[in-house]
Amino acid sequence: MNISFFSLLKWSPPRILVVGFAIIIMLGALMLSLPFASADGSGLRFLDALFTATSATSVTGLVVVDSGTYFSVAGQVIIMLLIQIGGLGFMTMGTLFALVLKKRISLRERLILQEAMNQGSMEGIIRLIRKVIVYSLSFELVGTLLFTLRFAYDMPFGKALYFGVFHAVSLFNNAGFDIFGDYRSLTLYVDDPIVNLTAMLLIISGGLGFIVISDLLEFRRRKGLSLHSKVVLVMTGSLIAVGAIVIFLFEFSNALTLGSLDWGGKILSSFFQSVSPRTAGANTLNIADLRQATLFFTIILMFIGASPGSTGGGIKTTTFMTLIGAVVAMFRGKEDIVLFRFRLGKERVLKALTITMLSLALVVVVTMLLSATEDQQFIKILFEATSAFGTVGLSMGITPELSDFGKIIISITMFAGRLGPLTLAYALNPKASKELYRYPEGKITIG
């Protein structure tokens, strides 16, 4: 994507991001609908190709056809490229080409990059982009190596290498696509420590966000972590630990999930299923076999999602932490929200509340629409809607059975989830003008 093209347009950065992702999706859908992309040469129906391209570009992982058996190698490579572009962002990829060609990055392009990376300022944005590219390729290379060595025990080395590359890219970008066939994801390796630990390493690394990874790698030089990194690490660790404990307790006696595994398999699977809903979409247990309490808890994890500046979706860990901080401050009778001895500005709290309410409204509306058009259980529909919004990709198996209207709705939800409801709102609204006056303060009774 030539980023200088967008600089000719007098659009706001959020609008350029929306249009840019839409163009990538349409190009991907066109290629996936061509005969060479399918294994039998028949060509995929355009609506299904559009759904698949949206799922890949939004790094979700929901599929209407089995990626491992329906698509040819060429089709699978297209999906992998869409995942990479969607995970890193088309502006990041455009910047990579510009840097390789030694072209100057204009001020407007830096503004777009700032919006794409969810940064508060343009300072050091090109340096951050370089780090993003290096970190991403490094993690994917390590994941490819580990997966290839393990898969080589089960298949020829060439196939193992191909599977290693595809799944390393998919999992680091929190996409959840797999090519094992029959919608199996990683269920064949439910108690395999190498596959599970490698997959979790990739998912967590991609979901932490590139700012946090940079902070961790430069910890000694900086002699400390930023407030953002501390919040992300604490909240991520807490959600993974609490999630693993809850899933372990709910599924311990379920013969269809953890009940048939030994203690090592139970613990490993509990942690994996706690990590995966953080927008990764891979699964080692059959989601449809989970108990309803586990499914509802997974929905909550999917709604929270990953962290800002990462390859994941959801309302983000920092948003959730800010809301928790607001509740704690209210209970303690404090006016300020304090995290790690830093006070958060009120605009941060309002932004967190806005993102949460817009996201909740989106999930509710999508769930209502699907409930009216799809003949499925409510928990399955709510699970699908939340998975699409959080760009997770976990499913209870209803995605291939969706009506055409349902596929369109889920596609829009995945698109909105990847960009974020607030970015879409900014893209659709005109530029905000500064108010020249303020209304008198009023009081209403709350609660």
PDB file of C-alpha atoms in Angstrom, residues 231 235 316-329 337-339 344-353:
ATOM      1  CA  VAL A 231      -0.970  -1.593  33.777  1.00  0.00           C
ATOM      2  CA  MET A 235      -3.934  -6.766  34.022  1.00  0.00           C
ATOM      3  CA  LYS A 316      -8.445  -3.459  25.793  1.00  0.00           C
ATOM      4  CA  THR A 317      -6.859  -4.227  29.161  1.00  0.00           C
ATOM      5  CA  THR A 318      -6.053  -0.576  29.931  1.00  0.00           C
ATOM      6  CA  THR A 319      -9.690   0.388  29.423  1.00  0.00           C
ATOM      7  CA  PHE A 320     -10.805  -2.340  31.811  1.00  0.00           C
ATOM      8  CA  MET A 321      -8.181  -1.341  34.375  1.00  0.00           C
ATOM      9  CA  THR A 322      -9.292   2.301  34.167  1.00  0.00           C
ATOM     10  CA  LEU A 323     -12.896   1.302  34.836  1.00  0.00           C
ATOM     11  CA  ILE A 324     -11.809  -0.810  37.811  1.00  0.00           C
ATOM     12  CA  GLY A 325      -9.791   2.156  39.076  1.00  0.00           C
ATOM     13  CA  ALA A 326     -12.858   4.392  38.791  1.00  0.00           C
ATOM     14  CA  VAL A 327     -14.971   1.930  40.794  1.00  0.00           C
ATOM     15  CA  VAL A 328     -12.298   1.609  43.496  1.00  0.00           C
ATOM     16  CA  ALA A 329     -11.942   5.397  43.702  1.00  0.00           C
ATOM     17  CA  ILE A 337      -8.137   7.565  39.971  1.00  0.00           C
ATOM     18  CA  VAL A 338      -4.633   6.495  40.954  1.00  0.00           C
ATOM     19  CA  LEU A 339      -2.704   3.641  39.370  1.00  0.00           C
ATOM     20  CA  LEU A 344      -5.298   9.513  35.538  1.00  0.00           C
ATOM     21  CA  GLY A 345      -6.813  12.517  33.812  1.00  0.00           C
ATOM     22  CA  LYS A 346     -10.596  12.687  33.574  1.00  0.00           C
ATOM     23  CA  GLU A 347     -10.416  12.573  29.769  1.00  0.00           C
ATOM     24  CA  ARG A 348      -8.888   9.073  30.055  1.00  0.00           C
ATOM     25  CA  VAL A 349     -11.800   7.905  32.182  1.00  0.00           C
ATOM     26  CA  LEU A 350     -14.350   9.402  29.786  1.00  0.00           C
ATOM     27  CA  LYS A 351     -12.613   7.752  26.827  1.00  0.00           C
ATOM     28  CA  ALA A 352     -12.593   4.391  28.619  1.00  0.00           C
ATOM     29  CA  LEU A 353     -16.292   4.744  29.442  1.00  0.00           C
TER      30      LEU A 353
END
